[in-house]
């Protein structure tokens, strides 16, 4: 069967490594636990949690203290919860959930920070209005004329929003005569005019919010955070994921009491996947650790991960020990995931001081093979692996692609990918964000428009799912006060929302929004869309500004964002199910990034010289493999990026691994064969 027998000697050595970790926790010496892929990092983290609980349960309960376990994703948090079981002293959550749990009670301090951020936002807008060339003509007006202009626009805000998406000429015609007559210079360039008015309106929203806060009006007394929404709505008193971490850091930095609360509440903090953790999180932990030493309080902070598995630009990666000083290191070299054949290849890819070996004595029997061909043979290659490995629902195949487009094509949402790829914000260097903002399985990392579409598809599918709980469907508790009859009508109304395309669905939503007197329906639409202007035109405007930094003012917004609007709902649903990983299939298609932390019996890697827009990334890795290029920093950073991404991909495999290289192999043949073995041309009959 394989991967089932562990010798007493290896078991004892693994226990020694864990005992090191346990001893550091006993002595409150903060630690970094380094371990390669498949080493049982989560196992070590769970065992450490269990040990701390076993040794300290009564003391922690007596002092009303907890152990904090911080994970990178909700999936990881749930996985650890299952392994730990019910515990009254272990709190497991993502960093955003944990930070919010800690700071949400500090309502007055949070409100002060929020006021600071609103004022900072106003100052930034003022700076742009005062210095940016786009607003030179506005600055040339005297103060009275500026105020009069603003007053006209405020009085005509509804018409402005309705006309916003028209062509330049039609937009001008829709503006008040007084604007065209007295402020002709301002409106001569429509895109600059819109930029000016939008900034003035936002400035007013911020000022109005500050006034409501100062008066203590209802809804303006506390700051809110909702993980379903990934952008700031400062004037609505809601913050984004990034702002949450910013507020958390500032509170910890500014108020000794906050540090004291964290230290007294959580004398043990364990952080999973440290390499992907944001710098600001590590800075928070270092700050807490240093303060604990100053006040002579015990705290144990432990990081679990592997710097070679750092594949996100936002992760701390190799900078951990620069940002958090005086960490002692524990290294684990045993592998609990893969067969020896896969481990050997993984060791060659990473090619550093961590050389793994299987903890199992019956670990031989895996299979790794390298083939080369071109993109035209990919489907045949997959089909042959399906046949050879007897792929079925219980024995699935997982295909990893180095290009996002291929993942989208094979997963059934190619037009969704193309529509976003063509958007302005993803051109040039912005392309790197497309993988995260469109194809991430962690919804807090989706882009603004993608997040809106995700929420919309979530509602669309859940109201049609008969067994779905109402609390999961409706983003409000107001349904609890509704009569059964009214609730039934609301669900029927939501179920009736339809359309063959996204545009048709949006039109249907807003036709019913205008016609319906159901306040709950209106509230749900407002919460799902989460935009400034709740209208069809407001959605178009939101799409435009989220996806385009600049655009042709002679073209209607509907034409500019037409590719998004014309997406068929069935294809958007394919994308939604991909993000959720909620379908059972024989064959799954993944980006390299999306498989992080997962493992599969059968893996195919479709590899080429490029990694998306990182031209020549893997070609560089194979060309320089085994060479010391650390003096050439830009080249070395590219080398490490290629290595890390390839290492993560290779180490997903448990038993069977096939690599198909679909570019010219000759220049890199020698080095790629050093890693994967002899390359064979495809198509051939694989053995």
XYZ file of C-alpha atoms in Angstrom:
687
model
C 0.000 0.000 0.000
C 2.817 2.428 0.833
C 3.279 5.333 3.242
C 2.098 3.297 6.209
C 5.187 2.011 8.076
C 7.421 4.178 10.276
C 10.566 2.767 11.883
C 11.063 3.279 15.601
C 14.298 5.155 14.903
C 12.661 7.679 12.563
C 9.695 8.064 14.857
C 12.017 8.828 17.771
C 13.952 11.384 15.701
C 10.740 13.136 14.698
C 9.684 13.213 18.345
C 13.020 14.813 19.225
C 12.327 17.607 16.753
C 8.873 18.150 18.230
C 10.316 18.045 21.740
C 12.644 20.900 20.778
C 9.585 22.897 19.819
C 7.812 21.964 23.048
C 10.829 22.980 25.149
C 10.968 26.386 23.510
C 7.285 26.864 24.312
C 7.996 25.907 27.942
C 10.782 28.507 28.096
C 8.804 31.129 26.155
C 11.521 31.397 23.509
C 9.887 32.592 20.323
C 10.546 30.227 17.437
C 10.493 29.718 13.692
C 9.668 26.146 12.674
C 11.127 25.618 9.190
C 9.926 22.641 7.230
C 9.745 21.718 3.571
C 6.529 20.887 1.756
C 4.804 17.734 2.976
C 6.819 17.615 6.181
C 3.790 17.661 8.406
C 4.030 21.354 9.279
C 0.357 21.415 10.210
C 0.886 18.200 12.170
C 3.708 19.890 14.128
C 1.570 22.970 14.729
C -1.336 20.841 15.943
C 0.958 18.780 18.194
C 2.403 21.979 19.629
C -1.094 23.269 20.334
C -2.016 20.009 22.025
C 1.139 20.053 24.116
C 0.586 23.622 25.299
C -3.020 22.803 26.169
C -2.028 19.652 28.044
C 0.691 21.418 30.026
C -1.059 24.698 30.724
C -4.834 24.175 30.589
C -5.584 24.881 34.253
C -3.223 27.864 34.471
C -4.640 29.403 31.326
C -8.236 28.866 32.440
C -7.464 30.303 35.875
C -6.097 33.493 34.316
C -8.788 33.582 31.609
C -6.113 33.293 28.910
C -6.196 31.658 25.475
C -3.860 30.239 22.864
C -4.129 32.084 19.530
C -3.549 30.167 16.310
C -3.410 32.410 13.251
C -3.870 30.920 9.779
C -3.570 32.256 6.246
C -7.026 31.100 5.063
C -10.370 30.036 6.519
C -9.860 26.591 4.964
C -6.639 26.149 6.955
C -8.371 27.366 10.118
C -11.175 24.827 9.698
C -8.670 22.046 9.015
C -6.813 22.760 12.274
C -10.103 23.011 14.200
C -11.048 19.520 13.014
C -7.696 18.115 14.177
C -7.751 19.906 17.533
C -11.386 19.236 18.305
C -13.486 21.373 20.611
C -11.339 23.473 22.930
C -12.232 26.245 25.330
C -8.728 27.728 25.394
C -7.629 27.555 21.739
C -8.831 30.226 19.322
C -8.145 29.472 15.648
C -8.800 32.105 13.000
C -7.306 34.032 10.084
C -5.171 37.067 10.895
C -7.998 39.427 9.905
C -10.508 37.670 12.161
C -8.020 37.585 15.038
C -7.025 41.251 14.740
C -10.679 42.291 14.543
C -11.499 40.147 17.575
C -8.742 41.900 19.531
C -9.384 45.506 18.505
C -13.156 45.605 17.897
C -13.828 46.233 21.578
C -11.678 49.371 21.535
C -14.492 51.420 20.029
C -13.264 54.845 21.111
C -9.687 54.266 19.911
C -10.930 52.815 16.618
C -13.186 55.795 16.104
C -10.216 58.132 16.644
C -8.190 56.236 14.030
C -11.124 56.358 11.645
C -11.434 60.107 12.072
C -7.697 60.374 11.336
C -8.099 58.308 8.165
C -11.079 60.373 6.985
C -9.105 63.569 7.558
C -6.137 62.023 5.781
C -8.431 61.139 2.872
C -9.690 64.727 2.725
C -6.121 66.056 2.846
C -5.153 63.735 -0.016
C -8.115 64.933 -2.095
C -7.219 68.546 -1.316
C -3.635 67.911 -2.377
C -4.800 66.494 -5.711
C -7.243 69.344 -6.281
C -4.512 71.849 -5.433
C -1.676 70.389 -7.482
C -2.821 67.981 -10.171
C -2.757 69.383 -13.719
C -6.190 67.888 -14.436
C -7.771 70.443 -12.063
C -5.826 73.554 -13.079
C -8.905 75.231 -14.590
C -10.857 74.602 -11.386
C -8.072 76.237 -9.333
C -8.207 79.294 -11.579
C -11.777 79.975 -10.409
C -12.226 82.202 -7.393
C -13.560 80.662 -4.210
C -17.102 81.940 -4.783
C -17.202 80.407 -8.287
C -15.859 77.105 -6.968
C -18.571 76.991 -4.312
C -21.270 77.919 -6.812
C -20.074 75.193 -9.209
C -20.167 72.625 -6.436
C -23.644 73.684 -5.335
C -24.986 73.264 -8.887
C -23.492 69.789 -9.136
C -24.893 68.768 -5.740
C -28.365 69.887 -6.807
C -27.990 67.930 -10.055
C -26.298 64.851 -8.583
C -29.026 62.466 -9.739
C -28.837 63.681 -13.346
C -25.044 63.604 -13.178
C -25.081 59.938 -12.123
C -27.634 59.002 -14.776
C -25.610 60.696 -17.517
C -22.234 59.497 -16.278
C -21.918 56.544 -18.678
C -22.908 58.425 -21.842
C -20.553 59.532 -24.613
C -18.873 62.890 -24.044
C -21.288 64.896 -26.233
C -24.425 63.342 -24.735
C -22.978 63.772 -21.240
C -22.388 67.485 -21.831
C -25.915 67.897 -23.200
C -27.304 66.292 -20.036
C -25.566 68.777 -17.739
C -27.385 71.969 -16.616
C -27.279 74.962 -18.974
C -25.507 76.965 -16.292
C -22.614 74.475 -16.223
C -22.221 74.543 -20.000
C -22.470 78.338 -20.033
C -20.508 79.488 -16.967
C -18.118 76.568 -16.590
C -17.473 75.684 -20.214
C -13.723 75.468 -19.557
C -14.236 72.841 -16.874
C -16.510 70.622 -18.944
C -14.474 70.904 -22.150
C -12.669 67.719 -21.121
C -15.331 65.320 -19.849
C -13.040 62.774 -18.178
C -11.266 65.523 -16.183
C -14.647 67.056 -15.350
C -15.896 63.719 -13.978
C -12.676 63.241 -12.024
C -13.138 66.673 -10.463
C -16.800 66.184 -9.549
C -16.215 62.668 -8.204
C -13.468 63.975 -5.914
C -15.613 66.861 -4.723
C -18.479 64.471 -4.003
C -16.181 62.069 -2.132
C -14.747 64.946 -0.132
C -18.265 65.941 0.861
C -19.109 62.367 1.877
C -16.042 62.300 4.136
C -16.916 65.689 5.644
C -20.539 64.646 6.187
C -19.323 61.453 7.856
C -17.052 63.439 10.211
C -19.972 65.699 11.128
C -22.226 62.723 11.847
C -19.509 61.164 13.993
C -19.106 64.408 15.958
C -22.875 64.541 16.556
C -22.933 60.880 17.625
C -25.603 60.012 15.063
C -26.893 56.453 14.853
C -24.696 54.308 12.607
C -21.707 56.638 13.061
C -20.569 55.667 16.553
C -18.543 52.538 15.771
C -16.219 51.294 13.028
C -17.274 48.088 11.253
C -15.440 45.315 9.429
C -17.051 42.615 7.282
C -14.821 39.941 5.652
C -17.279 39.668 2.735
C -16.260 43.119 1.502
C -12.723 43.898 0.432
C -12.707 47.661 -0.004
C -12.971 50.661 2.296
C -16.283 52.463 2.637
C -14.921 55.034 5.066
C -17.971 57.292 4.828
C -20.137 54.267 5.671
C -17.920 53.447 8.693
C -16.644 50.207 7.148
C -12.994 49.281 6.629
C -11.249 46.847 4.284
C -8.907 43.963 5.125
C -5.783 46.085 4.620
C -7.130 48.977 6.672
C -8.025 46.537 9.436
C -4.359 45.496 9.716
C -3.312 49.151 9.524
C -5.640 50.059 12.415
C -4.463 47.029 14.387
C -0.818 48.007 14.014
C -1.485 51.637 14.948
C -3.420 50.641 18.068
C -0.664 48.268 19.158
C 1.967 50.918 18.429
C 0.127 53.819 20.019
C -1.444 52.320 23.120
C 0.581 50.319 25.686
C -2.758 49.120 27.031
C -3.463 47.345 23.721
C -0.119 45.538 23.867
C -0.878 44.588 27.452
C -4.287 43.223 26.443
C -2.757 41.018 23.730
C 0.061 39.749 25.970
C -2.250 39.067 28.921
C -4.928 37.457 26.739
C -2.657 35.348 24.511
C 0.602 34.184 26.128
C 0.930 31.722 23.215
C 0.566 32.802 19.576
C 1.153 30.296 16.753
C 1.243 31.536 13.156
C 0.712 29.162 10.221
C 2.325 29.675 6.766
C 4.525 32.486 8.007
C 6.113 33.005 4.583
C 2.805 34.276 3.183
C 2.088 36.538 6.150
C 2.139 40.283 5.467
C 5.100 42.277 6.782
C 2.817 44.378 8.966
C 1.626 41.255 10.828
C 5.211 40.232 11.633
C 5.937 43.805 12.739
C 2.931 43.624 15.088
C 4.203 40.351 16.562
C 7.736 41.684 16.988
C 6.372 44.793 18.678
C 4.345 42.655 21.079
C 7.296 40.344 21.767
C 9.653 43.251 22.530
C 7.128 44.900 24.823
C 6.570 41.622 26.698
C 10.299 41.523 27.458
C 10.250 45.138 28.657
C 7.474 44.457 31.157
C 8.889 41.000 31.984
C 5.822 39.058 30.867
C 6.083 35.666 29.217
C 4.949 35.213 25.621
C 5.666 32.459 23.086
C 5.339 33.406 19.414
C 5.948 30.566 16.952
C 6.037 30.802 13.154
C 5.431 27.672 11.070
C 6.325 27.582 7.373
C 8.977 27.482 4.698
C 10.525 30.514 2.980
C 10.967 28.522 -0.252
C 7.184 28.229 -0.447
C 6.808 32.002 -0.522
C 5.062 32.612 -3.859
C 3.040 35.752 -3.049
C 4.523 39.222 -3.492
C 2.817 40.350 -0.276
C 4.357 37.625 1.920
C 7.268 38.203 4.302
C 9.233 35.294 2.788
C 12.922 35.339 3.744
C 12.570 38.654 5.622
C 10.979 37.044 8.689
C 14.051 37.188 10.920
C 14.852 40.720 9.813
C 11.423 41.919 10.959
C 11.153 39.719 14.057
C 14.436 39.511 15.928
C 15.817 36.792 18.213
C 13.847 33.839 16.882
C 15.305 30.402 17.568
C 15.024 27.923 14.671
C 13.720 24.373 14.551
C 14.081 22.496 11.275
C 12.247 19.344 10.246
C 13.554 17.225 7.374
C 11.072 14.347 7.411
C 8.368 14.182 4.748
C 4.941 12.732 5.542
C 3.217 13.403 2.217
C 4.936 11.913 -0.793
C 6.636 8.843 -2.138
C 10.436 8.873 -2.312
C 10.501 9.448 -6.068
C 8.559 12.694 -5.688
C 10.593 13.790 -2.639
C 13.862 13.301 -4.524
C 12.674 15.556 -7.348
C 11.444 18.181 -4.872
C 14.829 18.184 -3.124
C 16.524 18.806 -6.459
C 14.184 21.698 -7.274
C 14.816 23.554 -4.013
C 18.523 22.616 -3.997
C 19.351 24.052 -0.562
C 20.185 22.925 2.968
C 16.777 21.280 3.502
C 17.017 17.782 2.050
C 13.935 15.814 2.946
C 13.524 12.100 3.413
C 10.323 10.162 3.896
C 9.466 9.176 7.424
C 7.951 5.991 6.016
C 10.044 2.893 5.416
C 7.658 1.770 2.640
C 7.836 5.011 0.647
C 9.117 3.674 -2.665
C 6.715 3.135 -5.540
C 5.988 6.620 -6.827
C 6.513 7.725 -10.408
C 7.919 10.939 -11.901
C 8.398 11.442 -15.650
C 9.246 14.347 -17.917
C 7.900 14.819 -21.452
C 8.170 17.567 -23.998
C 5.874 18.626 -26.814
C 3.778 21.693 -27.592
C 0.512 23.225 -26.514
C -1.429 21.299 -29.156
C -0.786 17.969 -27.390
C -1.906 19.018 -23.905
C -5.372 17.491 -24.216
C -3.963 14.200 -25.527
C -1.430 14.184 -22.693
C -4.178 14.600 -20.095
C -6.355 11.950 -21.752
C -3.520 9.428 -21.742
C -2.845 10.025 -18.025
C -6.554 9.597 -17.321
C -6.465 6.239 -19.049
C -3.182 5.060 -17.543
C -4.001 6.021 -13.969
C -7.637 4.878 -14.161
C -8.946 8.307 -13.208
C -12.450 8.449 -11.749
C -14.410 10.397 -9.147
C -12.604 8.600 -6.316
C -9.182 8.713 -7.986
C -9.079 12.226 -9.440
C -6.468 13.922 -11.587
C -5.148 17.405 -10.852
C -3.665 19.452 -13.689
C -1.520 22.475 -12.872
C -1.065 25.125 -15.556
C 1.561 27.860 -15.626
C -0.824 30.151 -17.519
C -4.098 31.507 -16.157
C -5.701 31.381 -19.595
C -5.305 27.601 -19.836
C -6.874 27.131 -16.400
C -9.840 29.253 -17.475
C -10.134 27.485 -20.838
C -10.155 24.000 -19.343
C -12.391 25.016 -16.414
C -15.102 26.475 -18.639
C -14.805 30.229 -18.051
C -12.379 31.348 -20.748
C -14.462 34.423 -21.642
C -14.537 35.542 -18.011
C -10.762 35.430 -17.958
C -10.406 37.217 -21.302
C -12.828 39.972 -20.280
C -10.854 40.801 -17.161
C -7.495 40.328 -18.874
C -8.465 43.020 -21.379
C -9.413 45.514 -18.655
C -7.091 48.496 -18.305
C -5.953 47.835 -14.725
C -4.539 44.449 -15.748
C -2.403 45.745 -18.576
C 1.391 45.835 -18.243
C 2.643 45.322 -14.701
C -0.945 45.156 -13.454
C -1.274 41.726 -15.066
C 0.422 40.146 -12.044
C -2.625 41.021 -9.955
C -5.009 39.174 -12.271
C -4.130 35.740 -10.884
C -4.918 36.835 -7.331
C -7.902 39.065 -8.061
C -9.701 36.660 -10.401
C -8.494 33.127 -9.658
C -7.907 33.180 -5.912
C -9.835 30.649 -3.835
C -9.535 33.004 -0.875
C -12.385 35.451 -1.469
C -10.842 38.297 0.534
C -8.209 38.572 -2.225
C -10.654 38.941 -5.116
C -10.644 42.252 -6.998
C -13.421 44.819 -6.534
C -15.561 43.793 -9.509
C -14.792 40.100 -8.999
C -15.890 40.397 -5.384
C -19.168 41.973 -6.467
C -19.743 39.197 -9.011
C -18.899 36.579 -6.395
C -21.482 37.965 -3.956
C -24.048 38.177 -6.752
C -23.460 34.574 -7.897
C -23.510 33.411 -4.276
C -26.991 34.852 -3.833
C -28.042 33.592 -7.280
C -27.090 29.989 -6.458
C -28.104 29.894 -2.798
C -31.698 31.070 -3.306
C -32.080 28.167 -5.750
C -30.646 25.648 -3.286
C -33.595 24.252 -1.332
C -31.562 23.058 1.655
C -29.605 26.301 2.082
C -30.151 27.988 5.460
C -31.713 31.454 5.308
C -28.994 32.923 7.545
C -26.443 31.965 4.873
C -28.491 33.397 1.998
C -29.607 36.726 3.404
C -26.919 39.215 4.478
C -29.094 40.501 7.316
C -30.936 39.246 10.379
C -34.021 41.250 9.443
C -35.636 38.150 7.990
C -36.156 36.928 11.565
C -38.811 39.609 12.064
C -40.629 38.852 8.804
C -43.819 36.847 8.583
C -43.624 33.493 6.836
C -45.759 34.876 4.015
C -43.481 37.903 3.473
C -40.406 35.722 3.681
C -41.812 33.384 1.073
C -42.497 36.318 -1.249
C -38.955 37.638 -0.732
C -37.376 34.286 -1.596
C -39.623 33.966 -4.650
C -38.592 37.466 -5.758
C -34.902 36.620 -5.353
C -35.361 33.308 -7.176
C -37.000 35.141 -10.075
C -33.846 37.173 -10.770
C -32.515 35.903 -14.069
C -30.867 36.645 -17.357
C -28.748 34.887 -19.951
C -25.981 37.443 -19.569
C -24.659 39.506 -16.691
C -26.156 42.600 -18.310
C -29.596 41.008 -18.500
C -29.345 39.913 -14.872
C -28.402 43.418 -13.725
C -31.254 44.957 -15.726
C -33.671 42.499 -14.112
C -32.325 43.256 -10.621
C -32.874 47.004 -11.043
C -36.242 46.756 -12.747
C -37.454 44.827 -9.706
C -35.591 47.230 -7.407
C -37.570 50.155 -8.838
C -40.888 48.300 -8.939
C -40.747 46.441 -5.632
C -41.935 47.866 -2.310
C -40.137 45.080 -0.438
C -37.628 46.845 1.844
C -35.782 43.586 2.549
C -35.220 43.005 -1.180
C -33.885 46.542 -1.603
C -31.627 46.117 1.408
C -30.224 42.831 0.049
C -29.503 44.364 -3.358
C -27.745 47.298 -1.686
C -25.619 45.003 0.496
C -24.729 42.621 -2.334
C -23.705 45.353 -4.785
C -22.087 47.626 -2.182
C -21.656 50.642 -4.477
C -22.151 54.374 -3.970
C -25.057 54.745 -6.406
C -27.545 51.863 -6.295
C -28.661 51.823 -9.906
C -27.820 50.131 -13.188
C -25.838 53.244 -14.135
C -24.070 53.066 -10.775
C -22.895 49.523 -11.499
C -21.525 50.566 -14.893
C -19.684 53.466 -13.276
C -18.285 51.134 -10.611
C -17.074 48.683 -13.262
C -15.492 51.524 -15.218
C -13.528 53.016 -12.313
C -12.530 49.640 -10.865
C -11.225 48.261 -14.159
C -9.901 51.307 -16.043
C -7.465 53.992 -14.934
C -8.150 55.924 -18.151
C -10.664 55.568 -20.966
C -11.947 57.198 -24.144
C -14.591 59.774 -23.190
C -16.093 59.539 -26.684
C -17.191 55.961 -25.965
C -20.122 54.996 -23.755
C -19.264 53.166 -20.541
C -21.467 50.275 -21.581
C -19.254 49.747 -24.609
C -16.024 50.038 -22.587
C -17.127 47.402 -20.055
C -19.117 45.487 -22.668
C -17.003 42.328 -22.420
C -17.882 42.032 -18.722
C -21.570 42.823 -19.245
C -21.913 40.334 -22.113
C -20.572 37.400 -20.088
C -23.023 34.532 -20.022
C -24.299 33.704 -16.545
C -23.500 30.015 -16.996
C -19.847 30.924 -17.561
C -19.750 33.310 -14.594
C -21.178 30.442 -12.525
C -18.339 28.185 -13.743
C -15.916 30.800 -12.427
C -17.853 31.028 -9.141
C -17.687 27.256 -8.637
C -13.964 27.303 -9.472
C -13.343 29.929 -6.786
C -15.398 27.919 -4.269
C -13.900 24.525 -5.211
C -17.428 23.209 -4.740
C -17.746 20.690 -7.572
C -16.867 16.991 -7.562
C -15.069 16.051 -10.773
C -12.690 13.506 -12.211
C -10.280 16.164 -13.486
C -9.462 19.442 -11.745
C -7.553 22.355 -13.271
C -5.461 24.689 -11.144
C -3.083 27.609 -11.259
C 0.185 26.877 -9.472
C -0.707 29.372 -6.741
C -4.150 27.945 -6.058
C -2.813 24.535 -4.975
C -0.785 25.957 -2.110
C -1.118 23.763 0.982
C -2.953 20.980 -0.862
C -1.922 17.471 -1.920
C -3.089 15.084 -4.630
C -2.353 11.478 -5.556
C -2.066 12.222 -9.296
C -0.579 15.457 -10.634
C 0.201 16.773 -14.111
C 2.239 19.973 -14.509
C 2.003 21.768 -17.853
C 5.174 23.814 -17.914
C 6.831 26.212 -20.328
C 9.550 28.850 -20.301
C 7.155 31.600 -19.124
C 4.959 32.024 -16.082
C 2.114 34.208 -17.322
C 3.621 37.642 -17.949
C 6.854 36.653 -16.198
C 8.584 35.990 -19.485
C 11.335 33.387 -19.326
C 10.865 32.786 -15.578
C 11.221 28.990 -15.690
C 13.687 29.126 -18.560
C 15.930 31.292 -16.374
C 15.581 28.880 -13.451
C 16.607 25.881 -15.550
C 19.435 27.753 -17.292
C 20.957 28.938 -14.012
C 20.180 25.797 -12.011
C 23.099 24.863 -9.786
C 24.962 28.143 -10.436
C 25.683 30.844 -7.849
C 24.114 34.019 -9.249
C 23.474 35.715 -5.889
C 25.671 38.681 -6.895
C 23.279 39.553 -9.727
C 20.371 40.516 -7.452
C 17.577 41.108 -10.016
C 18.427 37.845 -11.789
C 18.753 36.016 -8.472
C 15.331 37.251 -7.321
C 13.799 35.969 -10.568
C 15.616 32.662 -10.102
C 14.207 32.281 -6.576
C 10.706 33.191 -7.726
C 10.812 30.527 -10.451
C 12.229 27.977 -8.030
C 9.636 28.684 -5.333
C 6.692 28.441 -7.713
C 7.970 25.221 -9.298
C 8.725 23.734 -5.865
C 5.180 24.382 -4.674
C 3.769 22.789 -7.849
C 5.964 19.664 -7.710
C 5.315 19.045 -4.017
C 1.559 18.804 -4.465
C 2.047 15.254 -5.792
C 1.782 12.291 -3.462
C 2.541 9.414 -5.825
C 2.264 10.109 -9.564
C 3.794 13.179 -11.183
C 4.057 13.995 -14.875
C 5.616 17.127 -16.362
C 4.901 18.210 -19.926
C 7.263 20.966 -21.116
C 5.613 22.763 -24.038
C 8.439 25.065 -25.206
C 11.813 24.439 -26.839
C 13.818 22.173 -24.554
C 17.273 22.167 -26.100
C 18.930 25.046 -24.206
C 17.756 23.761 -20.831
C 17.660 19.995 -21.506
C 20.782 19.203 -19.468
C 19.594 20.953 -16.297
C 15.921 20.039 -16.506
C 16.935 16.376 -16.867
C 19.137 16.752 -13.772
C 15.930 17.380 -11.863
C 13.248 15.278 -13.528
C 15.197 12.584 -15.349
C 15.359 11.867 -19.059
C 12.922 13.847 -21.186
C 10.840 11.942 -23.720
C 9.052 13.382 -26.716
C 5.257 13.352 -26.671
C 3.091 11.974 -28.168
C 4.336 8.510 -27.334
C 2.786 5.633 -25.452
C 3.665 6.472 -21.852
C 4.748 3.668 -19.546
